Amino acid sequence: MIKGSTAIYGIFGNPVSHSKSPLMHNAAFRYFGLDACYVAFDVLPERLDQATQAIRALNMRGVNITVPHKERIMPLLDYLSPEAEAIGAVNTVKNSQGLLYGYNTDAWGFIQSLSERGIYVKGKRILVLGAGGAARAVVYALAKEGAVLFIYNRTAQKAESLALEYGSMGSIISAVSQKDLEDLVSLGGIDMVINTTSLGLKAEDPLPCDIGSLNPNTIVCDLIYKRTPLLQAASEAGCTTTLDGSGMLLWQGVYAFQIWTGLTPPVELMREALR
Ligand code: ATR
């Protein structure tokens, strides 16, 4: 029931109508009987400044930020968490008495989605496909956990800058060429492959890498929320552990809910709402 006192939360994206975050957060608000609701706002890039001002003006309590605003919102906020600063992207904003705090819960959410499946990345040799915004959160999270990383991207220079930037965090990170990629995969030197590119969103997309010769113990992850051609091909090649992006979506939301409310989120209920 929306009343005069109802607190407003939301998500800013463009497009945003496909977002499942309202389902997940409204389910959690209902669980606690909170007088709050969560709405999706389709914010055009040229309106982001005004939309961010509106968080304060309308006293919205918190918002999630998604594509294409995660980087551009940063200078519009009052404070950034160390993760948000290091990753260069914000996906969660908390309004505390008119001051806007920016967080990045994607990195933690990604690690949590692995650990709930019993996957720990310390010392694992991991191939990250892509070097865009989504890759930054993943590479940051994995580097912090002490994985050994190889980054392949269509535009090689972006993979090289990412490797250089996060290489100082104490992890071993290298950018790899197309040729290195084939060798790495075929020589069985990879424990996990993670697709962070947009390849796989459309059914007709080519695979982001040739996985024909992957060894069956290799874990294959895709940040896309559905069973992509990559995950399908990995299963067909005999890989026993494959993960789509729905776990990361859940856990980044769980952490955002906790930041906003200070409550322990009802994880299974939120998972069910997403499903
Ligand atoms: P996001 O925030 O979702 O990561 P992004 O920052 O635009 O979006 O990054 C998209 C990633 O997908 C990049 O690594 C991009 O490769 P380039 O840096 O070469 O552009 C990758 N990508 C997108 N379309 C691709 C394609 N057709 N083939 C290979 N890689 C692609």
mmCIF file of C-alpha atoms and ligand atoms in Angstrom:
data_model
loop_
_atom_site.group_PDB
_atom_site.id
_atom_site.type_symbol
_atom_site.label_atom_id
_atom_site.label_comp_id
_atom_site.label_asym_id
_atom_site.label_seq_id
_atom_site.Cartn_x
_atom_site.Cartn_y
_atom_site.Cartn_z
ATOM 1 C CA MET A 1 0.000 0.000 0.000
ATOM 2 C CA ILE A 2 1.533 3.352 -1.035
ATOM 3 C CA LYS A 3 0.752 6.059 1.521
ATOM 4 C CA GLY A 4 1.747 9.644 2.220
ATOM 5 C CA SER A 5 4.631 8.383 4.318
ATOM 6 C CA THR A 6 6.001 5.774 1.880
ATOM 7 C CA ALA A 7 9.774 5.990 1.336
ATOM 8 C CA ILE A 8 10.822 5.860 -2.309
ATOM 9 C CA TYR A 9 13.753 3.818 -3.609
ATOM 10 C CA GLY A 10 14.510 3.123 -7.251
ATOM 11 C CA ILE A 11 16.832 2.362 -10.100
ATOM 12 C CA PHE A 12 18.141 4.767 -12.768
ATOM 13 C CA GLY A 13 18.922 3.179 -16.133
ATOM 14 C CA ASN A 14 18.292 3.613 -19.841
ATOM 15 C CA PRO A 15 16.680 1.371 -20.921
ATOM 16 C CA VAL A 16 15.389 0.008 -17.613
ATOM 17 C CA SER A 17 11.972 -1.582 -18.160
ATOM 18 C CA HIS A 18 13.543 -5.075 -18.229
ATOM 19 C CA SER A 19 15.043 -4.598 -14.736
ATOM 20 C CA LYS A 20 14.234 -7.239 -12.152
ATOM 21 C CA SER A 21 15.519 -5.155 -9.243
ATOM 22 C CA PRO A 22 12.019 -3.776 -8.383
ATOM 23 C CA LEU A 23 10.762 -7.361 -7.900
ATOM 24 C CA MET A 24 13.646 -8.249 -5.615
ATOM 25 C CA HIS A 25 13.617 -5.111 -3.447
ATOM 26 C CA ASN A 26 9.840 -4.781 -3.136
ATOM 27 C CA ALA A 27 9.713 -8.417 -1.991
ATOM 28 C CA ALA A 28 12.282 -7.595 0.709
ATOM 29 C CA PHE A 29 10.390 -4.443 1.810
ATOM 30 C CA ARG A 30 7.182 -6.474 2.075
ATOM 31 C CA TYR A 31 8.964 -9.164 4.090
ATOM 32 C CA PHE A 32 9.914 -6.624 6.755
ATOM 33 C CA GLY A 33 6.585 -4.741 6.468
ATOM 34 C CA LEU A 34 8.537 -1.574 5.627
ATOM 35 C CA ASP A 35 6.621 1.476 4.427
ATOM 36 C CA ALA A 36 8.770 1.713 1.293
ATOM 37 C CA CYS A 37 8.607 1.002 -2.419
ATOM 38 C CA TYR A 38 11.115 0.612 -5.260
ATOM 39 C CA VAL A 39 10.451 1.986 -8.754
ATOM 40 C CA ALA A 40 12.349 1.887 -12.080
ATOM 41 C CA PHE A 41 13.174 5.278 -13.638
ATOM 42 C CA ASP A 42 14.124 5.463 -17.301
ATOM 43 C CA VAL A 43 16.681 8.295 -17.137
ATOM 44 C CA LEU A 44 18.128 9.648 -20.381
ATOM 45 C CA PRO A 45 21.895 10.277 -20.206
ATOM 46 C CA GLU A 46 21.397 14.030 -20.643
ATOM 47 C CA ARG A 47 18.960 14.027 -17.674
ATOM 48 C CA LEU A 48 21.213 12.223 -15.189
ATOM 49 C CA ASP A 49 22.251 15.454 -13.434
ATOM 50 C CA GLN A 50 18.616 16.419 -12.889
ATOM 51 C CA ALA A 51 17.647 12.907 -11.818
ATOM 52 C CA THR A 52 20.472 12.882 -9.253
ATOM 53 C CA GLN A 53 19.364 16.264 -7.899
ATOM 54 C CA ALA A 54 15.877 14.775 -7.634
ATOM 55 C CA ILE A 55 17.151 12.116 -5.210
ATOM 56 C CA ARG A 56 17.797 14.975 -2.785
ATOM 57 C CA ALA A 57 14.856 17.175 -3.807
ATOM 58 C CA LEU A 58 12.277 14.381 -3.496
ATOM 59 C CA ASN A 59 14.018 12.780 -0.509
ATOM 60 C CA MET A 60 14.346 9.420 -2.218
ATOM 61 C CA ARG A 61 16.160 7.150 0.245
ATOM 62 C CA GLY A 62 18.299 5.164 -2.165
ATOM 63 C CA VAL A 63 18.776 4.252 -5.798
ATOM 64 C CA ASN A 64 20.555 1.650 -7.824
ATOM 65 C CA ILE A 65 22.408 2.852 -10.888
ATOM 66 C CA THR A 66 22.711 0.780 -14.017
ATOM 67 C CA VAL A 67 23.850 1.096 -17.642
ATOM 68 C CA PRO A 68 24.725 3.687 -18.932
ATOM 69 C CA HIS A 69 25.039 5.835 -15.770
ATOM 70 C CA LYS A 70 27.388 3.934 -13.447
ATOM 71 C CA GLU A 71 30.476 6.000 -14.275
ATOM 72 C CA ARG A 72 28.868 9.342 -15.060
ATOM 73 C CA ILE A 73 27.054 9.609 -11.743
ATOM 74 C CA MET A 74 30.271 9.570 -9.722
ATOM 75 C CA PRO A 75 31.104 13.311 -9.793
ATOM 76 C CA LEU A 76 27.488 14.123 -8.900
ATOM 77 C CA LEU A 77 27.722 12.383 -5.498
ATOM 78 C CA ASP A 78 29.040 13.689 -2.167
ATOM 79 C CA TYR A 79 31.055 10.653 -1.043
ATOM 80 C CA LEU A 80 32.360 7.477 -2.694
ATOM 81 C CA SER A 81 33.253 4.190 -1.034
ATOM 82 C CA PRO A 82 36.842 2.975 -1.622
ATOM 83 C CA GLU A 83 35.484 0.180 -3.890
ATOM 84 C CA ALA A 84 33.435 2.593 -5.987
ATOM 85 C CA GLU A 85 36.465 4.845 -6.309
ATOM 86 C CA ALA A 86 38.819 1.993 -7.288
ATOM 87 C CA ILE A 87 36.372 0.431 -9.740
ATOM 88 C CA GLY A 88 35.331 3.775 -11.190
ATOM 89 C CA ALA A 89 31.631 2.906 -11.075
ATOM 90 C CA VAL A 90 28.713 3.286 -8.665
ATOM 91 C CA ASN A 91 25.699 0.979 -8.654
ATOM 92 C CA THR A 92 24.164 1.954 -5.301
ATOM 93 C CA VAL A 93 23.446 5.398 -3.855
ATOM 94 C CA LYS A 94 22.282 6.061 -0.319
ATOM 95 C CA ASN A 95 20.694 9.383 0.595
ATOM 96 C CA SER A 96 21.586 10.290 4.147
ATOM 97 C CA GLN A 97 19.987 13.613 5.083
ATOM 98 C CA GLY A 98 20.577 15.092 1.655
ATOM 99 C CA LEU A 99 24.126 13.755 1.304
ATOM 100 C CA LEU A 100 24.578 11.144 -1.414
ATOM 101 C CA TYR A 101 26.931 8.211 -0.746
ATOM 102 C CA GLY A 102 28.027 6.095 -3.720
ATOM 103 C CA TYR A 103 28.888 2.402 -3.398
ATOM 104 C CA ASN A 104 29.760 -0.421 -5.735
ATOM 105 C CA THR A 105 28.169 -3.695 -4.632
ATOM 106 C CA ASP A 106 28.841 -5.512 -7.929
ATOM 107 C CA ALA A 107 32.343 -6.644 -6.950
ATOM 108 C CA TRP A 108 31.277 -8.132 -3.601
ATOM 109 C CA GLY A 109 28.133 -9.529 -5.256
ATOM 110 C CA PHE A 110 30.222 -11.333 -7.844
ATOM 111 C CA ILE A 111 32.507 -12.952 -5.256
ATOM 112 C CA GLN A 112 29.507 -13.908 -3.129
ATOM 113 C CA SER A 113 27.793 -15.542 -6.132
ATOM 114 C CA LEU A 114 30.877 -17.739 -6.518
ATOM 115 C CA SER A 115 31.404 -18.545 -2.855
ATOM 116 C CA GLU A 116 27.787 -19.631 -2.380
ATOM 117 C CA ARG A 117 28.561 -22.273 -5.004
ATOM 118 C CA GLY A 118 31.681 -23.305 -3.107
ATOM 119 C CA ILE A 119 34.021 -21.570 -5.567
ATOM 120 C CA TYR A 120 37.002 -19.744 -4.049
ATOM 121 C CA VAL A 121 39.265 -17.846 -6.409
ATOM 122 C CA LYS A 122 42.486 -17.338 -4.454
ATOM 123 C CA GLY A 123 45.368 -18.626 -6.579
ATOM 124 C CA LYS A 124 43.052 -19.738 -9.413
ATOM 125 C CA ARG A 125 44.038 -18.958 -12.991
ATOM 126 C CA ILE A 126 41.136 -16.999 -14.438
ATOM 127 C CA LEU A 127 40.506 -15.759 -17.961
ATOM 128 C CA VAL A 128 38.359 -12.610 -18.097
ATOM 129 C CA LEU A 129 36.788 -11.866 -21.478
ATOM 130 C CA GLY A 130 36.169 -8.149 -21.991
ATOM 131 C CA ALA A 131 37.591 -4.968 -20.507
ATOM 132 C CA GLY A 132 34.571 -2.642 -20.235
ATOM 133 C CA GLY A 133 32.615 -1.426 -17.212
ATOM 134 C CA ALA A 134 31.436 -4.852 -16.051
ATOM 135 C CA ALA A 135 34.967 -6.250 -16.367
ATOM 136 C CA ARG A 136 36.328 -3.520 -14.072
ATOM 137 C CA ALA A 137 34.223 -4.684 -11.094
ATOM 138 C CA VAL A 138 35.059 -8.341 -11.757
ATOM 139 C CA VAL A 139 38.801 -7.781 -12.222
ATOM 140 C CA TYR A 140 38.942 -5.581 -9.108
ATOM 141 C CA ALA A 141 37.116 -8.218 -7.045
ATOM 142 C CA LEU A 142 39.243 -11.103 -8.313
ATOM 143 C CA ALA A 143 42.513 -9.200 -7.921
ATOM 144 C CA LYS A 144 41.590 -8.359 -4.332
ATOM 145 C CA GLU A 145 40.924 -12.048 -3.662
ATOM 146 C CA GLY A 146 44.339 -13.027 -5.028
ATOM 147 C CA ALA A 147 43.422 -14.734 -8.310
ATOM 148 C CA VAL A 148 45.883 -14.965 -11.213
ATOM 149 C CA LEU A 149 44.224 -13.080 -14.066
ATOM 150 C CA PHE A 150 44.406 -13.072 -17.839
ATOM 151 C CA ILE A 151 42.344 -10.440 -19.639
ATOM 152 C CA TYR A 152 41.360 -10.748 -23.287
ATOM 153 C CA ASN A 153 39.493 -7.994 -25.085
ATOM 154 C CA ARG A 154 38.654 -7.288 -28.740
ATOM 155 C CA THR A 155 40.328 -3.897 -28.282
ATOM 156 C CA ALA A 156 43.658 -5.068 -26.869
ATOM 157 C CA GLN A 157 44.731 -1.710 -25.523
ATOM 158 C CA LYS A 158 41.796 -1.643 -23.057
ATOM 159 C CA ALA A 159 42.829 -5.048 -21.677
ATOM 160 C CA GLU A 160 46.386 -3.764 -21.279
ATOM 161 C CA SER A 161 45.318 -0.640 -19.363
ATOM 162 C CA LEU A 162 43.067 -2.685 -17.079
ATOM 163 C CA ALA A 163 45.898 -5.146 -16.334
ATOM 164 C CA LEU A 164 48.255 -2.274 -15.588
ATOM 165 C CA GLU A 165 45.775 -0.422 -13.398
ATOM 166 C CA TYR A 166 44.865 -3.326 -11.122
ATOM 167 C CA GLY A 167 48.247 -5.065 -11.338
ATOM 168 C CA SER A 168 49.390 -2.946 -8.407
ATOM 169 C CA MET A 169 46.867 -4.656 -6.080
ATOM 170 C CA GLY A 170 49.216 -7.554 -5.502
ATOM 171 C CA SER A 171 47.655 -9.937 -7.999
ATOM 172 C CA ILE A 172 49.303 -11.183 -11.170
ATOM 173 C CA ILE A 173 47.367 -9.758 -14.130
ATOM 174 C CA SER A 174 48.262 -9.972 -17.801
ATOM 175 C CA ALA A 175 46.537 -8.863 -20.953
ATOM 176 C CA VAL A 176 46.507 -11.633 -23.572
ATOM 177 C CA SER A 177 46.375 -11.563 -27.385
ATOM 178 C CA GLN A 178 44.087 -13.728 -29.511
ATOM 179 C CA LYS A 179 46.990 -16.139 -30.047
ATOM 180 C CA ASP A 180 47.797 -16.349 -26.292
ATOM 181 C CA LEU A 181 44.129 -16.956 -25.664
ATOM 182 C CA GLU A 182 44.027 -19.990 -27.926
ATOM 183 C CA ASP A 183 47.163 -21.395 -26.283
ATOM 184 C CA LEU A 184 45.898 -20.749 -22.766
ATOM 185 C CA VAL A 185 42.605 -22.482 -23.458
ATOM 186 C CA SER A 186 43.984 -25.418 -25.405
ATOM 187 C CA LEU A 187 46.856 -26.112 -22.995
ATOM 188 C CA GLY A 188 44.339 -26.472 -20.163
ATOM 189 C CA GLY A 189 45.977 -23.794 -18.057
ATOM 190 C CA ILE A 190 42.745 -22.072 -17.062
ATOM 191 C CA ASP A 191 40.589 -22.831 -14.000
ATOM 192 C CA MET A 192 37.809 -20.400 -14.795
ATOM 193 C CA VAL A 193 36.515 -18.348 -17.741
ATOM 194 C CA ILE A 194 34.312 -15.300 -17.156
ATOM 195 C CA ASN A 195 32.481 -13.513 -19.934
ATOM 196 C CA THR A 196 31.926 -9.822 -19.171
ATOM 197 C CA THR A 197 31.297 -8.772 -22.786
ATOM 198 C CA SER A 198 27.857 -8.215 -24.221
ATOM 199 C CA LEU A 199 28.321 -11.179 -26.572
ATOM 200 C CA GLY A 200 25.544 -13.648 -25.763
ATOM 201 C CA LEU A 201 22.814 -11.099 -25.114
ATOM 202 C CA LYS A 202 21.502 -11.968 -28.560
ATOM 203 C CA ALA A 203 21.014 -15.600 -29.546
ATOM 204 C CA GLU A 204 22.845 -15.074 -32.853
ATOM 205 C CA ASP A 205 26.009 -13.626 -31.204
ATOM 206 C CA PRO A 206 29.259 -15.525 -31.786
ATOM 207 C CA LEU A 207 30.911 -17.065 -28.712
ATOM 208 C CA PRO A 208 33.258 -14.614 -26.968
ATOM 209 C CA CYS A 209 36.009 -17.248 -27.201
ATOM 210 C CA ASP A 210 36.528 -20.710 -28.594
ATOM 211 C CA ILE A 211 36.050 -23.114 -25.715
ATOM 212 C CA GLY A 212 36.157 -26.344 -27.675
ATOM 213 C CA SER A 213 39.266 -27.561 -25.903
ATOM 214 C CA LEU A 214 38.468 -26.497 -22.345
ATOM 215 C CA ASN A 215 39.074 -29.106 -19.727
ATOM 216 C CA PRO A 216 35.894 -30.347 -17.965
ATOM 217 C CA ASN A 217 36.985 -28.948 -14.604
ATOM 218 C CA THR A 218 37.055 -25.411 -15.949
ATOM 219 C CA ILE A 219 34.348 -23.253 -14.380
ATOM 220 C CA VAL A 220 32.553 -21.108 -16.957
ATOM 221 C CA CYS A 221 30.710 -17.938 -15.860
ATOM 222 C CA ASP A 222 28.734 -15.385 -17.790
ATOM 223 C CA LEU A 223 27.628 -12.095 -16.276
ATOM 224 C CA ILE A 224 24.567 -12.118 -18.553
ATOM 225 C CA TYR A 225 21.507 -13.210 -16.550
ATOM 226 C CA LYS A 226 20.466 -16.062 -18.792
ATOM 227 C CA ARG A 227 21.815 -19.316 -20.153
ATOM 228 C CA THR A 228 23.970 -17.889 -22.949
ATOM 229 C CA PRO A 229 25.408 -19.748 -25.963
ATOM 230 C CA LEU A 230 28.756 -19.715 -24.086
ATOM 231 C CA LEU A 231 27.290 -21.550 -21.072
ATOM 232 C CA GLN A 232 25.454 -23.920 -23.378
ATOM 233 C CA ALA A 233 28.625 -24.670 -25.329
ATOM 234 C CA ALA A 234 30.581 -25.147 -22.093
ATOM 235 C CA SER A 235 28.067 -27.724 -20.846
ATOM 236 C CA GLU A 236 28.184 -29.491 -24.190
ATOM 237 C CA ALA A 237 32.002 -29.527 -24.008
ATOM 238 C CA GLY A 238 31.681 -31.378 -20.679
ATOM 239 C CA CYS A 239 32.282 -28.495 -18.238
ATOM 240 C CA THR A 240 30.411 -29.459 -15.107
ATOM 241 C CA THR A 241 30.203 -26.049 -13.424
ATOM 242 C CA THR A 242 28.589 -23.163 -15.277
ATOM 243 C CA LEU A 243 27.090 -19.987 -13.756
ATOM 244 C CA ASP A 244 25.042 -17.205 -15.277
ATOM 245 C CA GLY A 245 24.839 -13.635 -13.934
ATOM 246 C CA SER A 246 21.711 -14.114 -11.833
ATOM 247 C CA GLY A 247 23.738 -14.875 -8.688
ATOM 248 C CA MET A 248 25.677 -11.625 -9.047
ATOM 249 C CA LEU A 249 22.430 -9.722 -9.666
ATOM 250 C CA LEU A 250 20.969 -11.185 -6.486
ATOM 251 C CA TRP A 251 23.964 -10.547 -4.252
ATOM 252 C CA GLN A 252 24.642 -7.000 -5.453
ATOM 253 C CA GLY A 253 20.987 -6.323 -4.543
ATOM 254 C CA VAL A 254 21.300 -8.051 -1.188
ATOM 255 C CA TYR A 255 24.242 -5.823 -0.278
ATOM 256 C CA ALA A 256 22.459 -2.673 -1.560
ATOM 257 C CA PHE A 257 19.408 -3.508 0.584
ATOM 258 C CA GLN A 258 21.652 -3.911 3.600
ATOM 259 C CA ILE A 259 23.353 -0.565 2.956
ATOM 260 C CA TRP A 260 19.987 1.209 2.697
ATOM 261 C CA THR A 261 18.128 -0.393 5.584
ATOM 262 C CA GLY A 262 20.770 -1.825 7.921
ATOM 263 C CA LEU A 263 18.647 -5.002 8.011
ATOM 264 C CA THR A 264 19.764 -8.540 7.236
ATOM 265 C CA PRO A 265 18.266 -9.141 3.768
ATOM 266 C CA PRO A 266 15.928 -12.108 3.175
ATOM 267 C CA VAL A 267 18.212 -13.643 0.562
ATOM 268 C CA GLU A 268 16.094 -16.661 -0.410
ATOM 269 C CA LEU A 269 12.969 -14.552 -0.796
ATOM 270 C CA MET A 270 14.880 -12.095 -3.007
ATOM 271 C CA ARG A 271 16.244 -14.994 -5.060
ATOM 272 C CA GLU A 272 12.728 -16.354 -5.483
ATOM 273 C CA ALA A 273 11.428 -12.924 -6.560
ATOM 274 C CA LEU A 274 14.117 -12.764 -9.256
ATOM 275 C CA ARG A 275 13.284 -16.242 -10.427
HETATM 276 P P1 ATR B 1 29.634 -3.018 -19.809
HETATM 277 O O1 ATR B 1 29.437 -1.885 -18.872
HETATM 278 O O2 ATR B 1 28.418 -3.898 -19.963
HETATM 279 O O3 ATR B 1 30.861 -3.805 -19.549
HETATM 280 P P2 ATR B 1 31.068 -1.706 -21.953
HETATM 281 O O4 ATR B 1 31.858 -0.912 -20.960
HETATM 282 O O5 ATR B 1 30.561 -1.006 -23.165
HETATM 283 O O6 ATR B 1 29.776 -2.352 -21.276
HETATM 284 O O7 ATR B 1 31.962 -2.984 -22.384
HETATM 285 C C1 ATR B 1 31.533 -3.891 -23.325
HETATM 286 C C2 ATR B 1 32.577 -5.000 -23.471
HETATM 287 O O8 ATR B 1 32.069 -5.940 -24.426
HETATM 288 C C3 ATR B 1 33.912 -4.516 -24.016
HETATM 289 O O9 ATR B 1 34.933 -5.351 -23.521
HETATM 290 C C4 ATR B 1 33.724 -4.718 -25.513
HETATM 291 O O10 ATR B 1 34.922 -4.854 -26.261
HETATM 292 P P3 ATR B 1 35.655 -3.519 -26.858
HETATM 293 O O11 ATR B 1 36.372 -2.909 -25.702
HETATM 294 O O12 ATR B 1 36.554 -4.067 -27.888
HETATM 295 O O13 ATR B 1 34.563 -2.649 -27.406
HETATM 296 C C5 ATR B 1 32.984 -6.039 -25.531
HETATM 297 N N1 ATR B 1 32.228 -6.249 -26.761
HETATM 298 C C6 ATR B 1 31.082 -5.647 -27.124
HETATM 299 N N2 ATR B 1 30.689 -6.076 -28.342
HETATM 300 C C7 ATR B 1 31.610 -6.982 -28.753
HETATM 301 C C8 ATR B 1 31.796 -7.779 -29.912
HETATM 302 N N3 ATR B 1 30.922 -7.738 -30.913
HETATM 303 N N4 ATR B 1 32.869 -8.602 -29.990
HETATM 304 C C9 ATR B 1 33.769 -8.641 -28.975
HETATM 305 N N5 ATR B 1 33.667 -7.912 -27.845
HETATM 306 C C10 ATR B 1 32.609 -7.086 -27.730
#
